Short mmCIF file of C-alpha atoms and ligand atoms in Angstrom, two decimals:
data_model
loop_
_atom_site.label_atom_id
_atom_site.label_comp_id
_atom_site.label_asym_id
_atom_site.label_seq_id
_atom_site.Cartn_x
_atom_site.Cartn_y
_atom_site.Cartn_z
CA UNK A 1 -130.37 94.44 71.75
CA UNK A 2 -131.39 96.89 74.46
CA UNK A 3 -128.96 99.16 73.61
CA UNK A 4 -131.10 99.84 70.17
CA UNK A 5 -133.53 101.45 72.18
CA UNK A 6 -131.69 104.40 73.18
CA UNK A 7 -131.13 105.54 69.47
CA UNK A 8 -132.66 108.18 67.73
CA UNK A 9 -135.38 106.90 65.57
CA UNK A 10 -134.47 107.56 62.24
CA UNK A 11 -137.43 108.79 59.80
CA UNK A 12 -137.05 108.07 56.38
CA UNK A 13 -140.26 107.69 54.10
CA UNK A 14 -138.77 104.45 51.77
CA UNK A 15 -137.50 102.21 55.30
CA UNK A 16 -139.99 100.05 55.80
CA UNK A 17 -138.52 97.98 58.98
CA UNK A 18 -136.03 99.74 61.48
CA UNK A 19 -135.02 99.63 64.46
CA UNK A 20 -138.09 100.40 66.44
CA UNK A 21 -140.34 96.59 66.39
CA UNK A 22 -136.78 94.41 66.90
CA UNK A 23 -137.78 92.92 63.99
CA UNK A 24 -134.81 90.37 61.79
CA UNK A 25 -133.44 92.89 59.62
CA UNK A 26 -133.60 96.42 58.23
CA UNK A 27 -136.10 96.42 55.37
CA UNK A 28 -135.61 99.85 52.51
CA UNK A 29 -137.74 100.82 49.58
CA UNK A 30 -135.25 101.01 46.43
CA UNK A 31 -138.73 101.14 43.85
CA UNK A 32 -142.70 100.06 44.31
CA UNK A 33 -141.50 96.71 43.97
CA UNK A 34 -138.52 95.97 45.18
CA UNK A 35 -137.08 96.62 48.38
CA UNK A 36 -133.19 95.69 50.09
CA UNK A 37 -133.04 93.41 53.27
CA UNK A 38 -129.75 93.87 55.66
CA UNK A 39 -129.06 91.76 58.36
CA UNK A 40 -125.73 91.14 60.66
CA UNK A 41 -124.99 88.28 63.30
CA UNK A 42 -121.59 86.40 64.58
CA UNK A 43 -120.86 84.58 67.61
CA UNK A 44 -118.46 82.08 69.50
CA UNK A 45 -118.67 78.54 68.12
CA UNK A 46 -121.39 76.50 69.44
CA UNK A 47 -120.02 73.41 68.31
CA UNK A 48 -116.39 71.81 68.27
CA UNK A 49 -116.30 70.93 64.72
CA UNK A 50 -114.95 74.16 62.82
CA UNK A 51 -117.40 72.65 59.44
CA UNK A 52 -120.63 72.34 61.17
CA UNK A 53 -120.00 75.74 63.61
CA UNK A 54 -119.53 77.79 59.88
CA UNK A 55 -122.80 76.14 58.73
CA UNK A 56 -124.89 76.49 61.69
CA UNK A 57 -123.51 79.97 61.45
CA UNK A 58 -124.49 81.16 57.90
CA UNK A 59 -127.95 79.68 58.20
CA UNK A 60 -128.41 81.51 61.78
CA UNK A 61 -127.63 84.94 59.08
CA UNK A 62 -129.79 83.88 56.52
CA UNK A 63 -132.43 83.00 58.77
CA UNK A 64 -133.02 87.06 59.42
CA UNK A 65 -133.75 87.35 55.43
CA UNK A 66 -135.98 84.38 55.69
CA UNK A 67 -137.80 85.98 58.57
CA UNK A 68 -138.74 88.68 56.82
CA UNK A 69 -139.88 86.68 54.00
CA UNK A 70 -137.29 87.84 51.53
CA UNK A 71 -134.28 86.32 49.41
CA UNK A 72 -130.79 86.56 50.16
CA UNK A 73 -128.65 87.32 47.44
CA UNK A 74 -125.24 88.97 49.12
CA UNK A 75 -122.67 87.96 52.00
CA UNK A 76 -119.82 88.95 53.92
CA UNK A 77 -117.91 87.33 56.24
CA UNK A 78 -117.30 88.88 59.53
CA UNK A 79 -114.16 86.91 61.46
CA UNK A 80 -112.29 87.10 64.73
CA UNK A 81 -109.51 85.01 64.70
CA UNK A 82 -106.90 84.14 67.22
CA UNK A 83 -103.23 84.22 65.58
CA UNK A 84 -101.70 81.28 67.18
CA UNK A 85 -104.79 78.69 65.89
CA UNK A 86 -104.30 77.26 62.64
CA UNK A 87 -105.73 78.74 59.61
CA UNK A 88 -107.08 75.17 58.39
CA UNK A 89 -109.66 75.89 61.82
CA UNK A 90 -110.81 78.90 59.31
CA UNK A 91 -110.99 77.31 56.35
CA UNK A 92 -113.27 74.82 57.45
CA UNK A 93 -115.49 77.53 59.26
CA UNK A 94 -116.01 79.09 55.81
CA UNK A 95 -116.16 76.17 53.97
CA UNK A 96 -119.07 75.06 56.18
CA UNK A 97 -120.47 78.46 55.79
CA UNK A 98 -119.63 78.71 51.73
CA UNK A 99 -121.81 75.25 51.72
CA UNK A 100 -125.03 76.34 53.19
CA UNK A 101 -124.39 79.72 51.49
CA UNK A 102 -124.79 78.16 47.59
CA UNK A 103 -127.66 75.98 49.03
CA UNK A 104 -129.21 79.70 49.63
CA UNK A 105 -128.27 80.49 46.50
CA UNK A 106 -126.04 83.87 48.57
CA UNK A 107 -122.67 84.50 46.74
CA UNK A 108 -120.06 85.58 49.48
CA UNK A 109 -118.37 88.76 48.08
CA UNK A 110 -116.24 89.71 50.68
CA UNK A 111 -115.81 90.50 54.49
CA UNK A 112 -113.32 91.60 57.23
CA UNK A 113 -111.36 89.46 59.51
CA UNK A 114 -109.43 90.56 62.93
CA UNK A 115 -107.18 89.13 65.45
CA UNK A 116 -109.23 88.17 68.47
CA UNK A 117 -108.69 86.32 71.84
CA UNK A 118 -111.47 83.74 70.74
CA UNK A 119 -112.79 82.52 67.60
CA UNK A 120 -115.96 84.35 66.39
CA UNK A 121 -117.95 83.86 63.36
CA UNK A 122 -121.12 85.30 61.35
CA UNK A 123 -122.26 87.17 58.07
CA UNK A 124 -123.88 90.16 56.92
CA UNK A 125 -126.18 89.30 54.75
CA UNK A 126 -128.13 91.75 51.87
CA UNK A 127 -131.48 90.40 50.21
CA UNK A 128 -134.39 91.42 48.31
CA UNK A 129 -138.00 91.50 48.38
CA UNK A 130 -141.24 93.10 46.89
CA UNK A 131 -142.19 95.46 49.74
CA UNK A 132 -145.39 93.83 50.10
CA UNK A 133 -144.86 90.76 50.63
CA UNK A 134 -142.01 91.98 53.83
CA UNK A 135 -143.94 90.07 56.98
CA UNK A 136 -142.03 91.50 60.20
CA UNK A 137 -143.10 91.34 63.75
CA UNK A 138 -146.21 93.75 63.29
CA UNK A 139 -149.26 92.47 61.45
CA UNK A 140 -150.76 89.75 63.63
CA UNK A 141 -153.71 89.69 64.47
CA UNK A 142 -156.70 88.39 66.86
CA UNK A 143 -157.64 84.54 65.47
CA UNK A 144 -154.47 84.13 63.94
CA UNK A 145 -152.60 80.56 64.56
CA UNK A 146 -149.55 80.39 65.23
CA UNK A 147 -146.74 78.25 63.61
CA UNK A 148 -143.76 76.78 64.64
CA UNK A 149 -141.33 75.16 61.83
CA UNK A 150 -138.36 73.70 64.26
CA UNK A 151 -138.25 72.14 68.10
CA UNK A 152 -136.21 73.93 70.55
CA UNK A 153 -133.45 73.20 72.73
CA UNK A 154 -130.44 74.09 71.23
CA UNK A 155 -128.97 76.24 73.98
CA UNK A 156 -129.33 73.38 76.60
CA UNK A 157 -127.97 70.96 74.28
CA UNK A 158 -125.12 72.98 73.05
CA UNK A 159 -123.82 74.01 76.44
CA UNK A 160 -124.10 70.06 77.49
CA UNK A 161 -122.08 69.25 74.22
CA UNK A 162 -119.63 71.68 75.23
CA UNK A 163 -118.84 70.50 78.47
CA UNK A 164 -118.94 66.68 77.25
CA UNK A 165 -122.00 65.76 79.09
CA UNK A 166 -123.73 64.98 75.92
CA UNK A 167 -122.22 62.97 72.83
CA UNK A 168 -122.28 64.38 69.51
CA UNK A 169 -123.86 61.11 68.46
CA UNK A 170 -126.92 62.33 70.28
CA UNK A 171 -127.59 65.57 68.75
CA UNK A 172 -127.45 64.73 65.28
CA UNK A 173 -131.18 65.60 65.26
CA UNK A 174 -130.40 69.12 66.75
CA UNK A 175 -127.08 70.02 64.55
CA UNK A 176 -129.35 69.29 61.14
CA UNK A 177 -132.21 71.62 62.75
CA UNK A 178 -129.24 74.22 63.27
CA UNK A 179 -127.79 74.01 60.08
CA UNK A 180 -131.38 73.90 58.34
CA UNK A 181 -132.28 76.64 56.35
CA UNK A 182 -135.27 78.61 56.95
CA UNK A 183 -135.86 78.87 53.31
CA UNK A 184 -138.59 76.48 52.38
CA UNK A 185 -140.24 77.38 55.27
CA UNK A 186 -139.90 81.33 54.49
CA UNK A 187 -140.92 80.61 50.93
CA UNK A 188 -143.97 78.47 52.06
CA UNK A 189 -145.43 81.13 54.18
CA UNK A 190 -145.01 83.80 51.93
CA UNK A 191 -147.35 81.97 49.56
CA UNK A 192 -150.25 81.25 52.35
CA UNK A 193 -150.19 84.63 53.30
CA UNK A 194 -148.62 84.66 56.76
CA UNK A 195 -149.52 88.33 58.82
CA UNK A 196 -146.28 87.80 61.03
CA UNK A 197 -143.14 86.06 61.00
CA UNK A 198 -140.20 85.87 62.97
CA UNK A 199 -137.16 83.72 63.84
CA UNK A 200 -136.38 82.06 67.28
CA UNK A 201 -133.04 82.70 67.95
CA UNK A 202 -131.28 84.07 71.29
CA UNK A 203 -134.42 84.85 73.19
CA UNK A 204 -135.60 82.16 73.06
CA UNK A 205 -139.34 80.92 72.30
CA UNK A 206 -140.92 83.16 74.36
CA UNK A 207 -138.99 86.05 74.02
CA UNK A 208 -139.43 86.02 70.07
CA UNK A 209 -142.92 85.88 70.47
CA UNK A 210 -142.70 89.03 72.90
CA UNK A 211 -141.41 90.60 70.31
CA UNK A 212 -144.59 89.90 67.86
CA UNK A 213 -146.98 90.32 70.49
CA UNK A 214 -145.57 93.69 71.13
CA UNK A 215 -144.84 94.74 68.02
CA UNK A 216 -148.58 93.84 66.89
CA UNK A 217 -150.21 95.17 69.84
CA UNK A 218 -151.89 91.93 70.51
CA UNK A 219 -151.85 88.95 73.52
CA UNK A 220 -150.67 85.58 72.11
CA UNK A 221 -151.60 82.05 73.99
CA UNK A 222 -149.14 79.27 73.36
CA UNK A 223 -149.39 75.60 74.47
CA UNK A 224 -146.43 74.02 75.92
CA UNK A 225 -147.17 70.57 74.93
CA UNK A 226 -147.51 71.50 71.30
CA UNK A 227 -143.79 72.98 71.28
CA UNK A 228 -141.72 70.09 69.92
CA UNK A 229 -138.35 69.29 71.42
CA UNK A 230 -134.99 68.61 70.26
CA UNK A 231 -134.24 64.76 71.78
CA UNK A 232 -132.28 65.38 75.05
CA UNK A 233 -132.97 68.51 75.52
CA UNK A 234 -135.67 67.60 78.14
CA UNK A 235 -133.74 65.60 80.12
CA UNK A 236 -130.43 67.99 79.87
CA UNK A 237 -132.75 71.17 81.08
CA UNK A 238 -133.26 69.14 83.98
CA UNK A 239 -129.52 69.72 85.33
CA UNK A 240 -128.44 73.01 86.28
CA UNK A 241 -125.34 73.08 84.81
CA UNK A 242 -126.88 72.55 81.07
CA UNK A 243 -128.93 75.95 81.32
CA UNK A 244 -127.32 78.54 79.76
CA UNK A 245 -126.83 82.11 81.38
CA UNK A 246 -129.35 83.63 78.86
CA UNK A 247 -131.84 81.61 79.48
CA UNK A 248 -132.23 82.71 82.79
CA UNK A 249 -131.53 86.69 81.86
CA UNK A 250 -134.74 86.02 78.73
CA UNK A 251 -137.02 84.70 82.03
CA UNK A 252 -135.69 87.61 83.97
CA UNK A 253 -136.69 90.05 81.34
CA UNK A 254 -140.19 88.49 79.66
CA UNK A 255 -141.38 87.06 83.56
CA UNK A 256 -143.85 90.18 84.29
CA UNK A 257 -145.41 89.68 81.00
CA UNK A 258 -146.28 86.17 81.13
CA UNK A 259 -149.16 83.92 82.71
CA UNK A 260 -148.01 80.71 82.89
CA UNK A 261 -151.04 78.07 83.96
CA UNK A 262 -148.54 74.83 82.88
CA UNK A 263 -147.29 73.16 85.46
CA UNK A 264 -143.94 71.55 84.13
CA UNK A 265 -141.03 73.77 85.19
CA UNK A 266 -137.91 71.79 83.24
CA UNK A 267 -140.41 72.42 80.07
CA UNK A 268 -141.14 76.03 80.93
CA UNK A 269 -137.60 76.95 81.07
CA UNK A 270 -137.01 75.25 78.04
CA UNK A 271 -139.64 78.31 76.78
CA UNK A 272 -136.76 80.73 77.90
CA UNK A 273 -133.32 78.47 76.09
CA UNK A 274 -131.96 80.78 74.02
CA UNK A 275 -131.80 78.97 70.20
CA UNK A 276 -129.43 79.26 67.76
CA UNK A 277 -130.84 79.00 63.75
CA UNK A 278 -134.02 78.75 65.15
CA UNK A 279 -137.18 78.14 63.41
CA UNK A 280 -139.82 80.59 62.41
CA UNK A 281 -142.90 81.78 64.68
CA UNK A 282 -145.41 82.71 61.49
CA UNK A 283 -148.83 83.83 62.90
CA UNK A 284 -151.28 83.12 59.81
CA UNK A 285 -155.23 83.42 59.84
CA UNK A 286 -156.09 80.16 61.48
CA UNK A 287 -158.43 79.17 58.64
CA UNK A 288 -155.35 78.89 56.67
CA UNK A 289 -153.17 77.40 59.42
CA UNK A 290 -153.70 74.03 58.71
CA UNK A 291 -152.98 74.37 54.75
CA UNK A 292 -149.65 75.99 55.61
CA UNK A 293 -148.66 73.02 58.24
CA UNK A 294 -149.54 70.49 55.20
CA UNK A 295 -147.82 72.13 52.55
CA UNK A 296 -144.17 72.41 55.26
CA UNK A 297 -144.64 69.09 56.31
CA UNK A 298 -144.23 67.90 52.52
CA UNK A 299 -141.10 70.46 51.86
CA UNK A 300 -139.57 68.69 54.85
CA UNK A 301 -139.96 71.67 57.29
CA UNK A 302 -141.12 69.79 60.97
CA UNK A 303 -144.03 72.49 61.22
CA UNK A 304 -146.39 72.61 64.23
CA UNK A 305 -149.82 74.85 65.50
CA UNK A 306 -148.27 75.91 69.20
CA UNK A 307 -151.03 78.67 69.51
CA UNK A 308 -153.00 81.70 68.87
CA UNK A 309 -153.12 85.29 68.82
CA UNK A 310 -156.20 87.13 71.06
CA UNK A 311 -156.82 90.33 71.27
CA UNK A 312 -154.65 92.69 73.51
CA UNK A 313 -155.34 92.55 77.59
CA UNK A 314 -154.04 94.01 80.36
CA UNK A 315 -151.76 92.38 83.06
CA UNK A 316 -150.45 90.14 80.65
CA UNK A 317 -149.01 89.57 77.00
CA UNK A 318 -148.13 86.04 76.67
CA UNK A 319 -150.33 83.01 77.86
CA UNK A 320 -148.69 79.93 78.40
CA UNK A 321 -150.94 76.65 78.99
CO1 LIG B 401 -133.83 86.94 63.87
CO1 LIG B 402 -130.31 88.08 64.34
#
C-alpha cells in the first residue's frame, strides 16, 4: 500500500522486516532463534460459493507467512457482514477457511466481525521462524534464477466468473491453485536455500517482482513464455471487459520501470492481472535452481524457471523477453 510510505520508519533493533521493502509480513526478534511473523489481508469474495471464497481466503493469509519462509501457528478472523444475508453464507465462509486453516496446521483463536454493506473476508495471521532462515524481498542477487510455483490469471478469470462469462466448470484448475497452500513450496525453498522470496498476489507478476528487484537493489529479466497460465485466462485477457481495474492501475504504476522486448500484448497484460493466493517468486542461486524445481515438482507444487536476476542498471529494473 502506498499509503505505508508516508509513515515514520520505526527503528527498533529486534524487527527484522517492516514496513520499508513491502515485504509479506512484519518479521520481530523474540530470542537468537526464534522470531514472530504478523500478517493481515481480507477482501470481497472472488468467488460465488461462500466454501471455496473462505478457503481461497485463508490460504491468500497464510501465503504472507509462507513468503517469508516461516510457520503459521495463530489466526483471527476479520469479517464484514451485511445483516440482512443469512448467517449460513458465514458459516460456510469460515468453514472453508477453518478447512485450509488445520491443513496449515493454524488454530483460529478468535477475531472481530462488523456489519458492512458487502461481504468481506480475511485473517490475521501470527507465525514463527528462526530469524535466519526469514527470506523477504531483499537478498537476491546477480545469477540468481528465479522460480515460479503457480500460473497466473486469476484476476481475469475471476472477474469473467463473476459476470458469467466463464463457467465454474472451467476454472477448476484455477480455484485449486487459489485455494493451494504455499506451504510445501515455502518449506521446499527454505531447505535449498532460496536468497528471496515473495508471493504474487494483487500486483500482479510483475509488480511482485518490482518489489524484489527494488528491495535487493538488483535488475531481474523474466521470460514471458516460461510464465505458465491458468487455462482460459489467455483467451479471457483478450476481452476488455475480463481485465480487472488493477491490472491496468499495476501497468500504470511499474510501466517506466520495465523493458518489454515480447511482442504478445494479451500475454503482457496478463504480467500486470492482479492474483489472488498467488504463488511464490523465490530467486535461488541458479546452480541450485534446478534441484529446487525437482524437489516441488515431486511435493506437487507446478514450479517453473521464468528468469534471472542481473546486476542493477539504469533506465530500467525489470526485463521482460
Ligand atoms: Co504477500
Ligand atoms: Co498480503
Amino acid at each position: 500500500m502506498q499509503v505505508l510510505h508516508r509513515l515514520p520508519h520505526i527503528k527498533d533493533k529486534d524487527l527484522l522486516v517492516g514496513i520499508e521493502t513491502a515485504d509479506d509480513a512484519g518479521v520481530y526478534r523474540l530470542s537468537e532463534r526464534l522470531a514472530v511473523i504478523s500478517t493481515l489481508d481480507f477482501f470481497p469474495p472472488i468467488v460465488d460459493d461462500p466454501f471455496t471464497f473462505g478457503a481461497i481466503a485463508a490460504a491468500n493469509s497464510l501465503s504472507d507467512i509462507y513468503a517469508m519462509g516461516g510457520v503459521p501457528r495463530l489466526a483471527l478472523n476479520i469479517v464484514c457482514f451485511p445483516k440482512d444475508l443469512g448467517l449460513d453464507v458465514l458459516n460456510e465462509i469460515i468453514r472453508g477457511s477453518m478447512d485450509k486453516l488445520k491443513e496449515a496446521d493454524t488454530l483460529l483463536v478468535g477475531g472481530h466481525s462488523i456489519v458492512d454493506a458487502g461481504i468481506k473476508y480475511g485473517l490475521s495471521i501470527t507465525g514463527f521462524i528462526n530469524p535466519k532462515n526469514v527470506k523477504a524481498n531483499k537478498g537476491a542477487v546477480p545469477g540468481d534464477a528465479l522460480i515460479l510455483t503457480k500460473p497466473i490469471g486469476t484476476g481475469v478469470i475471476a472477474s469473467a466468473l463473476k459476470a458469467g462469462r466463464l463457467k465454474q466448470s472451467k476454472a477448476v484448475d484455477a480455484l485449486a491453485g487459489m485455494t493451494a497452500l504455499n506451504m510445501a513450496a515455502s518449506k521446499a525453498m527454505v531447505e535449498a536455500g532460496a536468497n528471496a522470496c515473495t508471493d504474487i498476489t494483487g500486483f500482479g507478476v510483475l509488480g511482485h517482482a518490482m518489489e524484489m528487484a527494488r528491495g535487493s537493489g538488483v535488475n531481474l529479466v523474466i521470460r514471458s513464455s516460461d510464465i505458465p497460465l491458468y487455462p482460459f485466462a489467455y483467451e479471457l485477457v483478450k476481452m476488455n471487459a475480463n481485465r480487472p481495474r488493477t491490472l491496468f492501475s499495476n501497468r500504470d504504476f511499474l510501466i517506466k520501470d520495465i523493458n518489454i522486448s515480447m511482442r504478445d500484448s494479451d500475454l503482457e497484460l496478463l504480467l500486470f492481472d492482479p492474483q489472488t493466493s498467488g504463488g511464490l517468486l523465490i530467486s535461488i542461486p541458479s546452480d541450485r535452481a534446478s534441484m529446487l524445481v525437482r524437489r516441488l515438482k515431486r511435493a506437487g507444487v507446478p514450479a517453473t524457471m521464468i528468469g534471472r536476476v542481473v546486476r542493477k542498471e539504469k533506465g530500467w529494473r525489470i526485463m521482460v523477453e
